[in-house]
Coordinates of C-alpha atoms in Angstrom, one line a residue:
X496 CA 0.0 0.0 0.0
X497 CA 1.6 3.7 -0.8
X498 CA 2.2 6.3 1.7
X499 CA -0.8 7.9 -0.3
X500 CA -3.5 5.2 -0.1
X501 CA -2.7 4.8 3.6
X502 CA -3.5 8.1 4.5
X503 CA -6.4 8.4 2.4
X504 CA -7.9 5.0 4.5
X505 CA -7.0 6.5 7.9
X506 CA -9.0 9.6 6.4
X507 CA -11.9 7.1 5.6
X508 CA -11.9 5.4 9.2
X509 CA -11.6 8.6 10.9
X510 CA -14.0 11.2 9.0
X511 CA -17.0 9.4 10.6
X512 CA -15.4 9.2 14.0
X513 CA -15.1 12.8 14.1
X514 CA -18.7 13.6 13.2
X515 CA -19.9 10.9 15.2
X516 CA -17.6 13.1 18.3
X517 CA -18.6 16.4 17.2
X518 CA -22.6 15.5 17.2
X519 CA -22.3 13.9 20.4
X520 CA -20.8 17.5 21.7
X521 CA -23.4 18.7 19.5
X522 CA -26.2 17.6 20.7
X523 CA -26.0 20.0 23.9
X524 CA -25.3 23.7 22.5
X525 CA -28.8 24.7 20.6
X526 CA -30.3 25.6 23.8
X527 CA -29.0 28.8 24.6
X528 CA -31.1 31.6 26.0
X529 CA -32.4 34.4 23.8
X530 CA -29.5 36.7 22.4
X531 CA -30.5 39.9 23.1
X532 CA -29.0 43.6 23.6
X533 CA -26.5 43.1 26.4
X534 CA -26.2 47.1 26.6
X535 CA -26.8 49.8 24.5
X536 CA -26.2 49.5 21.0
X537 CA -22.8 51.7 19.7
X538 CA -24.0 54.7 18.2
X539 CA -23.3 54.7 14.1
X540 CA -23.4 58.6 14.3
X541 CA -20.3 60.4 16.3
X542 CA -21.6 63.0 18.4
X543 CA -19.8 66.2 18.4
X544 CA -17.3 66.7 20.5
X545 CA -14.6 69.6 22.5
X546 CA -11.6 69.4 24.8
X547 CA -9.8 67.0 27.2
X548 CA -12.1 64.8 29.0
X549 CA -15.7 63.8 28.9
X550 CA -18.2 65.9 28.0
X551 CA -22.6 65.5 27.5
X552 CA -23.9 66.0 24.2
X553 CA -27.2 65.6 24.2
X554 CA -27.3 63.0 27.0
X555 CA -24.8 61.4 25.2
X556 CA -21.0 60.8 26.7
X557 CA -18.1 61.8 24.1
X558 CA -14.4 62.7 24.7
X559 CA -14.1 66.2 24.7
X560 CA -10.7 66.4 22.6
X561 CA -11.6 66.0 19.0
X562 CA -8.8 63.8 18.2
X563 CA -10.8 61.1 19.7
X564 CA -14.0 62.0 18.4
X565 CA -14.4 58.5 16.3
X566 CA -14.3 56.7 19.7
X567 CA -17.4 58.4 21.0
X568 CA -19.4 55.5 20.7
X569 CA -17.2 53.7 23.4
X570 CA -19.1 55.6 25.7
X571 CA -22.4 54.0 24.9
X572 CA -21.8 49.9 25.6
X573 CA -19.2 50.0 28.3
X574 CA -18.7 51.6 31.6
X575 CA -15.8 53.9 31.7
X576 CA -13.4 54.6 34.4
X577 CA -11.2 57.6 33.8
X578 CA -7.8 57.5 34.8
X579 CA -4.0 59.2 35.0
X580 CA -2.0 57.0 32.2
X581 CA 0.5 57.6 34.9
X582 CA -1.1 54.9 36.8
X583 CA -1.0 52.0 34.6
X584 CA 2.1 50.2 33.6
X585 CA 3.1 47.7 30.9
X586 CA 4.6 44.4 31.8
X587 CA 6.6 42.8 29.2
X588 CA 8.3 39.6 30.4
X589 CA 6.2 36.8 32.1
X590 CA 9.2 36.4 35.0
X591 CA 8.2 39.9 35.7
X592 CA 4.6 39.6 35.6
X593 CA 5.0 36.1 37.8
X594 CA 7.2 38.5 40.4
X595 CA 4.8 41.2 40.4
X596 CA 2.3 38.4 41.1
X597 CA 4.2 37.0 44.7
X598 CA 5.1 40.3 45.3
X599 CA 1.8 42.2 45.6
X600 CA -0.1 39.2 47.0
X601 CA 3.0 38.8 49.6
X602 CA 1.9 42.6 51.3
X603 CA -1.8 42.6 50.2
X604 CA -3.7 44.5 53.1
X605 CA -7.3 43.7 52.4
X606 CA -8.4 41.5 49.4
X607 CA -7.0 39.3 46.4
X608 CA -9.1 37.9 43.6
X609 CA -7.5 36.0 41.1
X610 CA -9.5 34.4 37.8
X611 CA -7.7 32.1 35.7
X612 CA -8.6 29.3 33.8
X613 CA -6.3 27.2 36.2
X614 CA -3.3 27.1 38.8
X615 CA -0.5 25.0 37.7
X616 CA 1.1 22.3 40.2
X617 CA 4.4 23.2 39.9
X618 CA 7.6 24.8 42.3
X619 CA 6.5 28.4 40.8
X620 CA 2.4 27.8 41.6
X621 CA 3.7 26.5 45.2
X622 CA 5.5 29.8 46.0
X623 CA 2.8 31.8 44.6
X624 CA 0.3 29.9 46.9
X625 CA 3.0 29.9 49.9
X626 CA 3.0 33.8 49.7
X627 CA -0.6 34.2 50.1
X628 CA -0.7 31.5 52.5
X629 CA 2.0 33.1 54.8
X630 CA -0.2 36.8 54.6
X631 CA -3.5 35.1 55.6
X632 CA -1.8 33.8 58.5
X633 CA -0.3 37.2 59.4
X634 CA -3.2 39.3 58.2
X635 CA -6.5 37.7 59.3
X636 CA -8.3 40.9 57.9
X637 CA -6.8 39.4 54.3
X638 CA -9.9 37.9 51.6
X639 CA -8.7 36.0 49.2
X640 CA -10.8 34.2 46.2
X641 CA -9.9 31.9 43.3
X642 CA -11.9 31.6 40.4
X643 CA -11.4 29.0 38.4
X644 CA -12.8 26.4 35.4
X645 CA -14.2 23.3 37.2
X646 CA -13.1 20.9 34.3
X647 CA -9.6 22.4 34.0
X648 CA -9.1 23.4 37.5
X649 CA -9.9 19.1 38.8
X650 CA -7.9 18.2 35.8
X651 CA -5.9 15.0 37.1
X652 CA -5.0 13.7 40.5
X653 CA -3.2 16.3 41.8
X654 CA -4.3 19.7 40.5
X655 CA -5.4 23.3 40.7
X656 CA -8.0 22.3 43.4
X657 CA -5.9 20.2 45.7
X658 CA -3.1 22.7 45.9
X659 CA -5.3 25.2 47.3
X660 CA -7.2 23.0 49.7
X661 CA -4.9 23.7 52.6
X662 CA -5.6 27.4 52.8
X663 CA -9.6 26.6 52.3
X664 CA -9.8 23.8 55.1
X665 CA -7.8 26.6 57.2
X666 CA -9.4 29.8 57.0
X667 CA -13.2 31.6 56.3
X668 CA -11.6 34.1 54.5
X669 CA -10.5 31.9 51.8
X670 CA -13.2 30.8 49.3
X671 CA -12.3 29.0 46.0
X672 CA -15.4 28.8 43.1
X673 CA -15.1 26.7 40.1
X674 CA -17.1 27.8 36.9
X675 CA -19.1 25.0 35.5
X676 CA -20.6 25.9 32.0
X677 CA -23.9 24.4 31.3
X678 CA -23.0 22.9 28.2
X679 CA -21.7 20.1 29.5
X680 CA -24.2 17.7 31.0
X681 CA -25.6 14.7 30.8
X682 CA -24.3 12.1 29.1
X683 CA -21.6 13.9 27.5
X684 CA -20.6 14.8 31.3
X685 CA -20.6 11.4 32.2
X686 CA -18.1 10.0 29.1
X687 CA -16.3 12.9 27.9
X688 CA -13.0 12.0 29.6
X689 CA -10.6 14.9 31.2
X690 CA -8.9 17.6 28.2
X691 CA -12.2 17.0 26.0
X692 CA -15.1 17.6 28.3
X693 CA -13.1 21.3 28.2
X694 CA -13.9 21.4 24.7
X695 CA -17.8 22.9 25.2
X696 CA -17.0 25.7 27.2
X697 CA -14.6 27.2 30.3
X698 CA -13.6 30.3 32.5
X699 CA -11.6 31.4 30.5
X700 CA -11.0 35.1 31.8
X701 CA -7.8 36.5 33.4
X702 CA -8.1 39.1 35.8
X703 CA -6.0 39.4 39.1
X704 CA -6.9 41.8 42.0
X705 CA -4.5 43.1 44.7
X706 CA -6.2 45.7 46.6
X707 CA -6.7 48.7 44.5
X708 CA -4.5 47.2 41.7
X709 CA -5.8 45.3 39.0
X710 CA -3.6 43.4 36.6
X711 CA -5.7 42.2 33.4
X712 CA -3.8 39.5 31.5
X713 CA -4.2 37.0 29.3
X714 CA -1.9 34.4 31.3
X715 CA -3.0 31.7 33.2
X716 CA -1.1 30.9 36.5
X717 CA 1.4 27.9 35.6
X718 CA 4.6 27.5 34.9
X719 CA 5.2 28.3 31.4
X720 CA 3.6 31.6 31.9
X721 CA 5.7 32.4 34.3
X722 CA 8.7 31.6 32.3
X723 CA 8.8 31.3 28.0
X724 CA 5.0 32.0 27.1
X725 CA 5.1 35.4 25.7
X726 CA 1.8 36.9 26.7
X727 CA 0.6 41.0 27.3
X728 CA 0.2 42.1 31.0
X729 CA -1.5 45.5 32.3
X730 CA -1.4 46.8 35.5
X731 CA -3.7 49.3 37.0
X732 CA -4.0 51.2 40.0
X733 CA -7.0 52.6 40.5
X734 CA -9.8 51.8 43.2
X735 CA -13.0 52.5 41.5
X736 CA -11.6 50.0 38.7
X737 CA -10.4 47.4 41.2
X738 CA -14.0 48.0 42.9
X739 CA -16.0 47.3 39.9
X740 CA -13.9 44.4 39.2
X741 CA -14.0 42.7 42.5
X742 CA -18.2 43.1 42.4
X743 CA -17.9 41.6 38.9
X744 CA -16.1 38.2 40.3
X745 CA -18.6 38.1 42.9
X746 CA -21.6 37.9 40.6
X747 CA -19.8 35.5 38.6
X748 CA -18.9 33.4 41.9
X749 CA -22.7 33.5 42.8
X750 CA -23.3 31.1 39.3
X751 CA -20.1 28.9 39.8
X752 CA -19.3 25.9 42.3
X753 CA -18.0 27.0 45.7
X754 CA -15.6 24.1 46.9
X755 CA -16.0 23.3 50.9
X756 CA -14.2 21.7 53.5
X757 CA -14.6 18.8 52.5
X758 CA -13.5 18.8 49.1
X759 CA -17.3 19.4 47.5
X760 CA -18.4 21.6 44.7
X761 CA -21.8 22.8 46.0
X762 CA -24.3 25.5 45.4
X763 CA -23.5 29.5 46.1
X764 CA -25.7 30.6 49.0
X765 CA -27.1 32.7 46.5
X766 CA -27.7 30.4 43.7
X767 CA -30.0 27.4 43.5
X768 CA -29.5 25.6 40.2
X769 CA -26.8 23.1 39.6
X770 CA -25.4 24.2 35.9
X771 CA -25.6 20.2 34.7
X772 CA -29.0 19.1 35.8
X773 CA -31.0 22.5 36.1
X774 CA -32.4 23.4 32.6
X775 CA -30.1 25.5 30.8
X776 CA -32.0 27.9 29.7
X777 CA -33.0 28.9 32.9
X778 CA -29.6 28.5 34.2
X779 CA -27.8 30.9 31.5
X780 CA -31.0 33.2 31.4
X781 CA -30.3 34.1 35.2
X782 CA -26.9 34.2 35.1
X783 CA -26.9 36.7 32.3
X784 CA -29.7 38.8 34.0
X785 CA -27.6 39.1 37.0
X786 CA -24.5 40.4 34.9
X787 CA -26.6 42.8 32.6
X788 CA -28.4 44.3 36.0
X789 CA -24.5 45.1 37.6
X790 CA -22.8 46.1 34.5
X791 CA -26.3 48.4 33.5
X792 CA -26.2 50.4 36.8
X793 CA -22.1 50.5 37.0
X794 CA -22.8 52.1 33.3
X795 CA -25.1 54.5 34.5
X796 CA -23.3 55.7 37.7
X797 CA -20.1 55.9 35.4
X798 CA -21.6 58.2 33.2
X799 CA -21.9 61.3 35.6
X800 CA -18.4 60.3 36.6
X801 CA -16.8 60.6 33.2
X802 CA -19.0 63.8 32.5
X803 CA -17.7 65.6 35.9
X804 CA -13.8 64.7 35.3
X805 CA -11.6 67.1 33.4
X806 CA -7.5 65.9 34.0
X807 CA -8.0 62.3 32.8
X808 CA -5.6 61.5 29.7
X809 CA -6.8 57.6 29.7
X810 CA -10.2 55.9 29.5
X811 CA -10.8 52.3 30.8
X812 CA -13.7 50.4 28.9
X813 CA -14.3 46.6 30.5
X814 CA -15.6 44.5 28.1
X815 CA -16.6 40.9 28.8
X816 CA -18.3 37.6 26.8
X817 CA -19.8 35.0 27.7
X818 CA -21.9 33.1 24.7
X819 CA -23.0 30.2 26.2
X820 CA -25.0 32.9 28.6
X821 CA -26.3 35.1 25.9
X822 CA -23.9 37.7 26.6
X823 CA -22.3 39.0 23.3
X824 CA -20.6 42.3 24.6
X825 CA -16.9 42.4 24.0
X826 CA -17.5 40.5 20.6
X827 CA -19.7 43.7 19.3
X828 CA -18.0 46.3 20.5
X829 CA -14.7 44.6 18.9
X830 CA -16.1 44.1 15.6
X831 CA -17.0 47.8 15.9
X832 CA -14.0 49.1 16.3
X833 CA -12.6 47.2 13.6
X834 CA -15.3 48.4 10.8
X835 CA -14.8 52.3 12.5
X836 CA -11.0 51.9 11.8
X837 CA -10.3 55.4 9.7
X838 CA -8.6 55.7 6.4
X839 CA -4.7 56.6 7.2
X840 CA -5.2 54.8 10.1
X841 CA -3.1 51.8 11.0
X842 CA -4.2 48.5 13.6
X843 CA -2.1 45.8 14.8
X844 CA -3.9 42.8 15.8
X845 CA -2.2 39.8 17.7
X846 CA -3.6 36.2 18.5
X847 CA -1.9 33.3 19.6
X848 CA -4.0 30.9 18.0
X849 CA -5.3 32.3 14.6
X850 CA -9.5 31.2 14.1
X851 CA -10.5 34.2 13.4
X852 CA -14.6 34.4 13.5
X853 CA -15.8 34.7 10.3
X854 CA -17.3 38.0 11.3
X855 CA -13.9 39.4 12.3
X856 CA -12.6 38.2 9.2
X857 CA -15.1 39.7 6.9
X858 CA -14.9 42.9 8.3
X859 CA -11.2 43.2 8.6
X860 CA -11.8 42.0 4.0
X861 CA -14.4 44.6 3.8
X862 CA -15.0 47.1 6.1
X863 CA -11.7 48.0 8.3
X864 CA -10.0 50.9 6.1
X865 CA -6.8 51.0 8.8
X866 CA -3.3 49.2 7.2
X867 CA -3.0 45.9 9.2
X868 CA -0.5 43.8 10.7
X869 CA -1.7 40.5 12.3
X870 CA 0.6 38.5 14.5
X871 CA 0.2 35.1 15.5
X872 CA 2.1 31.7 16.6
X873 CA 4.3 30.1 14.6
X874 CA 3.5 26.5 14.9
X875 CA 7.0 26.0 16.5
X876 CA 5.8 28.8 18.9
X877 CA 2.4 27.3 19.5
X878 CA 1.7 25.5 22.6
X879 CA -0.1 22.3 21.5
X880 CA 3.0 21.4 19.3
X881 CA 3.7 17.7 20.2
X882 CA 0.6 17.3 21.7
X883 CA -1.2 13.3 21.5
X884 CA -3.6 12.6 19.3
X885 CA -6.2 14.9 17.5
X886 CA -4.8 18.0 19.1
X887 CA -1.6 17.3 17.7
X888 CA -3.0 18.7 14.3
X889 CA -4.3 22.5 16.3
X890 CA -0.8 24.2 14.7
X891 CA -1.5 22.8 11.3
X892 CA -5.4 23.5 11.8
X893 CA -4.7 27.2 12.6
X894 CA -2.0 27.7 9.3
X895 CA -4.7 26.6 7.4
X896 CA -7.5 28.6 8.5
X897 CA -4.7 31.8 8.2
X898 CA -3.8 30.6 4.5
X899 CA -7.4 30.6 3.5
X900 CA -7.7 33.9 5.2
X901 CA -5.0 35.4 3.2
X902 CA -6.3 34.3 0.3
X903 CA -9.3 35.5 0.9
X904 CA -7.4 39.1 0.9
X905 CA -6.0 38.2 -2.2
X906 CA -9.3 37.7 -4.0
X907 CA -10.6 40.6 -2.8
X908 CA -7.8 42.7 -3.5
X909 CA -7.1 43.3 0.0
X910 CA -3.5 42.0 0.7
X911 CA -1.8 45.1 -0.2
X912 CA -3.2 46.3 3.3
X913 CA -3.2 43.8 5.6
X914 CA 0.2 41.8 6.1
X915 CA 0.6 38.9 8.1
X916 CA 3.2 37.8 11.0
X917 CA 4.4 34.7 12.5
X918 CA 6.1 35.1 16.4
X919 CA 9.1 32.3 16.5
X920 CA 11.8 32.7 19.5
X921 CA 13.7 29.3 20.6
X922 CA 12.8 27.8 23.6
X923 CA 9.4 30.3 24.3
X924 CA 5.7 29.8 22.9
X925 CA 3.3 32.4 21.9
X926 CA 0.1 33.6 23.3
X927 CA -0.1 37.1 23.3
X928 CA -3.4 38.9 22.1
X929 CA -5.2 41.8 21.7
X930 CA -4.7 45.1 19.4
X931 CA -3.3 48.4 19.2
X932 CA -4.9 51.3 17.4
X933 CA -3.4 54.3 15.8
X934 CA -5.9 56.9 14.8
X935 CA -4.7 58.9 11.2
X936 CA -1.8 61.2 11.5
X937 CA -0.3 58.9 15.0
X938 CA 2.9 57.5 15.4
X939 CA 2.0 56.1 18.6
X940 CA -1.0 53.6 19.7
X941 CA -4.3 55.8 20.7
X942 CA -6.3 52.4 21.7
X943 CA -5.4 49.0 22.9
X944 CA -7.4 45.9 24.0
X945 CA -5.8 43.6 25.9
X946 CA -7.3 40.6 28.0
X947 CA -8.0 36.8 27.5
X948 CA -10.1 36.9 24.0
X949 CA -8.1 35.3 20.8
X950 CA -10.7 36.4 18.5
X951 CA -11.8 33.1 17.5
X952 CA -14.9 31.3 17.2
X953 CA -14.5 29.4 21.2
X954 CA -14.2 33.2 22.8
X955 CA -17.1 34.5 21.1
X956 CA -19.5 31.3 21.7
X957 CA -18.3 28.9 24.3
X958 CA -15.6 30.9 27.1
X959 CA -16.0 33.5 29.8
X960 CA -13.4 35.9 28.6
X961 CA -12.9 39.9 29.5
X962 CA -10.8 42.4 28.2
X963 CA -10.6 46.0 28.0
X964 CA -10.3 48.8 25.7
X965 CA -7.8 51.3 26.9
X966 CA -7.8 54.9 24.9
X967 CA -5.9 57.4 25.9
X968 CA -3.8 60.3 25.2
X969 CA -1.5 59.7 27.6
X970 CA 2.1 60.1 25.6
X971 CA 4.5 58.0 28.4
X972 CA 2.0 55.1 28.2
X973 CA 1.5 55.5 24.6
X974 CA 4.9 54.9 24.3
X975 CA 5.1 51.9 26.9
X976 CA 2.1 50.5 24.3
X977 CA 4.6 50.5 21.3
X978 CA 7.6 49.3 23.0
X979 CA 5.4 46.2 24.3
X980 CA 4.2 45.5 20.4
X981 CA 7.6 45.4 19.1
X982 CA 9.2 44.1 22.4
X983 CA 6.8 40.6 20.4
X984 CA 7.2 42.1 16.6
X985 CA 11.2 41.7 16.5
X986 CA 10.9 38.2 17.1
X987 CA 8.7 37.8 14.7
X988 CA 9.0 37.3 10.4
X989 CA 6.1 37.6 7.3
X990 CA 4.5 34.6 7.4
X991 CA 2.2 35.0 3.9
X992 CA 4.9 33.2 1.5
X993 CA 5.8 30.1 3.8
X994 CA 1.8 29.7 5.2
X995 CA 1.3 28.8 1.3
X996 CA 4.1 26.2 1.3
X997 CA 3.5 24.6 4.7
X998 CA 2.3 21.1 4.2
X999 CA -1.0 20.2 6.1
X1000 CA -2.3 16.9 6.7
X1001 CA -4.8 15.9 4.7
X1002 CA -6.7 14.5 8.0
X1003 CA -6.7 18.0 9.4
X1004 CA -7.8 19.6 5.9
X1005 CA -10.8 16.7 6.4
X1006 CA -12.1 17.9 9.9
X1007 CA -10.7 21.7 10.7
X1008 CA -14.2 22.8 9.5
X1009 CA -15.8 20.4 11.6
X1010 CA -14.2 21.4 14.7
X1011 CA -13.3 24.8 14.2
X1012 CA -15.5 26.1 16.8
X1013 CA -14.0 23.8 19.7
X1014 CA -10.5 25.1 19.5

């Protein structure tokens, strides 16, 4: 038999297998909740605006400097916390971030909140755990809560939840919640072993709270991040934001597991449906009630806030999604910024894993008018290289979806303005995200996003992600902005010519569109 009609069999054996996997999965995401308007819709008409600040317009929220006048319609979907740019700083290495980490939570006075899709087991998680150990038993005053993915976080023997069992069985003031999506229930819950029962849906948001400091990431806290996974880091001081933040994990708590004493996921005292047996419907519609109530009166106390500042050079806008509730919030406001990108202008977009939604995709073809770089993994810089079995083909899987997308730019004449970049550094993996935006006549980035979205198809529909949308006018953190993007760019090369002559299985050319929402 040749090399040929051997892989075309193992095509043949395994085609059904996937579809007969994928309907199995599929059988349990049609019943989400109603998608409706999770705030107010952006405005498609800029209001008029004046000088430095926030200003009303006809009940309407602009910036007041002119500059910023196509951003107006930020004002209408998020909250916004204004802020000195002289309070926010860029980390660029994850040793650093991972320092900052031990260091904050080490001398935190009143309250840490950390949400990550999972703790790692390793001597780096240990310390990291040690250090807020040793200040709960010094400070009794001290909160602290974990937030965490249920299937990710019990992953294994020994994992996220046992390694933080010590400080749980010792203090109240410890409390550890896993989320649990809805999705996964059932009979699917009961044979979908560990690594694919993550596939349907998982916390997937990254936000770490110290006090009045909030660092927004899109790490997770293990090893790797710590160490040679090049990711984006942004730390804020600012106690309104940290306020609003800290209420925000609470409400999510309130829908996850809480983990007692003993070792049990149970109910929230304020929650009474388990998220596999309760209908999910009902489940989601609550859950996505309780968020839209917080963030609609946080929106509306904001407003008078912005209105009545006049020194702020930055704007914070929190952004968050969560399909599988209904919630559609960072998704919209992202595709609106990239459709209101101005002629002259220029966007750099990064993922580290490129699956693009085909929304995103279209309107970076058709309607973005800024000159694009997009920056991804190189599949030697992309973190399930090696992996066993189907998830061995992800770094193939995502080189073809970024070759069909360039030519897609090619057919529609597009590729002249949008280049794309592959991240490659020995030894490290990739999986920085986010964007920066320069507005015409800018040298320097007037708008980033940063948080745990990648873009893709899982962010928008399955995950809990959050990020937010930074603008500001700021000109030392503008330039801290540019130094982080090429701080990844120089290790980076244009990836267009060798994604056309990268071999890809034929197996993963069989079931990428199958599975493309999963990963």
């Amino acid at each position: 038999m040749s090399v040929i009609d051997f892989m075309f069999s193992w095509q043949i054996i395994l085609l059904p297998l996937f579809k007969m996997i994928r309907r199995l999965f599929s059988t349990l995401i049609t019943d989400y909740p109603p998608v409706g308007e999770f705030l107010p819709a952006a405005s498609t008409n800029p209001s008029q605006s004046a000088q430095n600040g926030s200003a009303n317009n006809g009940g309407v929220t602009t910036f007041r400097s002119p500059h910023l006048e196509s951003l107006n319609w930020l004002h209408t979907v998020s909250p916004c916390f204004p802020v000195s740019g002289d309070r926010i700083e860029i980390i660029y290495e994850p040793s650093a971030f991972y320092n900052t980490l031990v260091s904050k939570c080490s001398v935190a006075k009143r309250r840490i909140m950390l949400a990550s899709l999972y703790l790692g087991i390793g001597s780096k998680e240990t310390q990291l755990v040690n250090a807020i150990h040793d200040n709960m038993k010094q400070n009794l005053q001290l909160k602290v809560d974990v937030l965490l993915d249920f299937t990710r976080g019990t992953r294994g023997e020994k994992n996220s939840q046992t390694t933080l069992m010590p400080l749980l069985r010792e203090s109240d003031n410890f409390r550890l919640s896993l989320y649990h999506t809805p999705v996964l229930r059932g009979l699917t819950k009961k044979l979908a072993p560990p690594r694919w029962n993550e596939l349907l849906g998982i916390q997937h948001m990254k936000l770490y709270l110290v006090d009045d400091t909030v660092i927004i990431s899109g790490a997770n806290l293990s090893n790797d991040y710590f160490t040679n996974r090049q990711d984006r880091y942004v730390m804020i001081e600012d106690a309104k934001l940290a306020d609003f933040y800290a209420d925000f994990l609470n409400k999510v708590q309130e829908f996850s597991l809480k983990v007692n004493r003993n070792g049990e996921a149970c109910l929230h005292e304020n929650w009474n449906m388990l998220p596999y047996k309760s209908a999910q419907v009902d489940f989601a519609g609550e859950a996505r009630e309780r968020i839209r109530s917080y963030f609609k009166g946080v929106l509306e106390r904001q407003r008078s806030v912005c209105e009545e500042d006049t020194v702020s050079d930055t704007w914070i806008f929190p952004l968050i999604e969560m399909g599988q509730l209904g919630i559609h919030h960072d998704s919209l406001a992202t595709k609106h910024l990239l459709s209101g990108c101005l002629k002259d202008s220029k966007l750099k977009l990064a993922t580290g894993y490129f699956n693009l939604t085909e929304t995103y995709m279209d309107t970076l073809t058709k309607d973005c008018q800024a000159e694009c770089n997009i920056l991804m993994a190189h599949p030697n810089a992309n973190g399930f290289l090696g992996a066993k079995g189907p998830a061995g083909g992800i770094p193939a899987a995502y080189s073809l979806i970024a070759r069909k997308f360039y030519e897609k730019l090619k057919q529609s004449g597009q590729d002249h303005r949008v280049s794309l970049f592959e991240y490659e550094r020995p030894g490290w993996t990739y999986h920085a995200k986010g964007l920066w935006y320069y507005l015409p006549d800018s040298s320097l980035p007037n708008v980033t996003l940063i948080g745990s979205s990648n873009f893709g198809e899982r962010s928008v529909n399955r995950d809990l992600e959050a990020q937010i949308c930074v603008v500001t006018t700021n000109g030392g953190l503008q330039r801290k902005l540019q130094s982080e993007f090429e701080n990844i760019l120089q290790h980076s090369t244009t990836a267009e010519a060798e994604l056309t002559a990268r071999p890809v299985p034929r197996w993963v050319r069989a079931v990428v569109g199958l599975f493309r929402n999963f990963f």
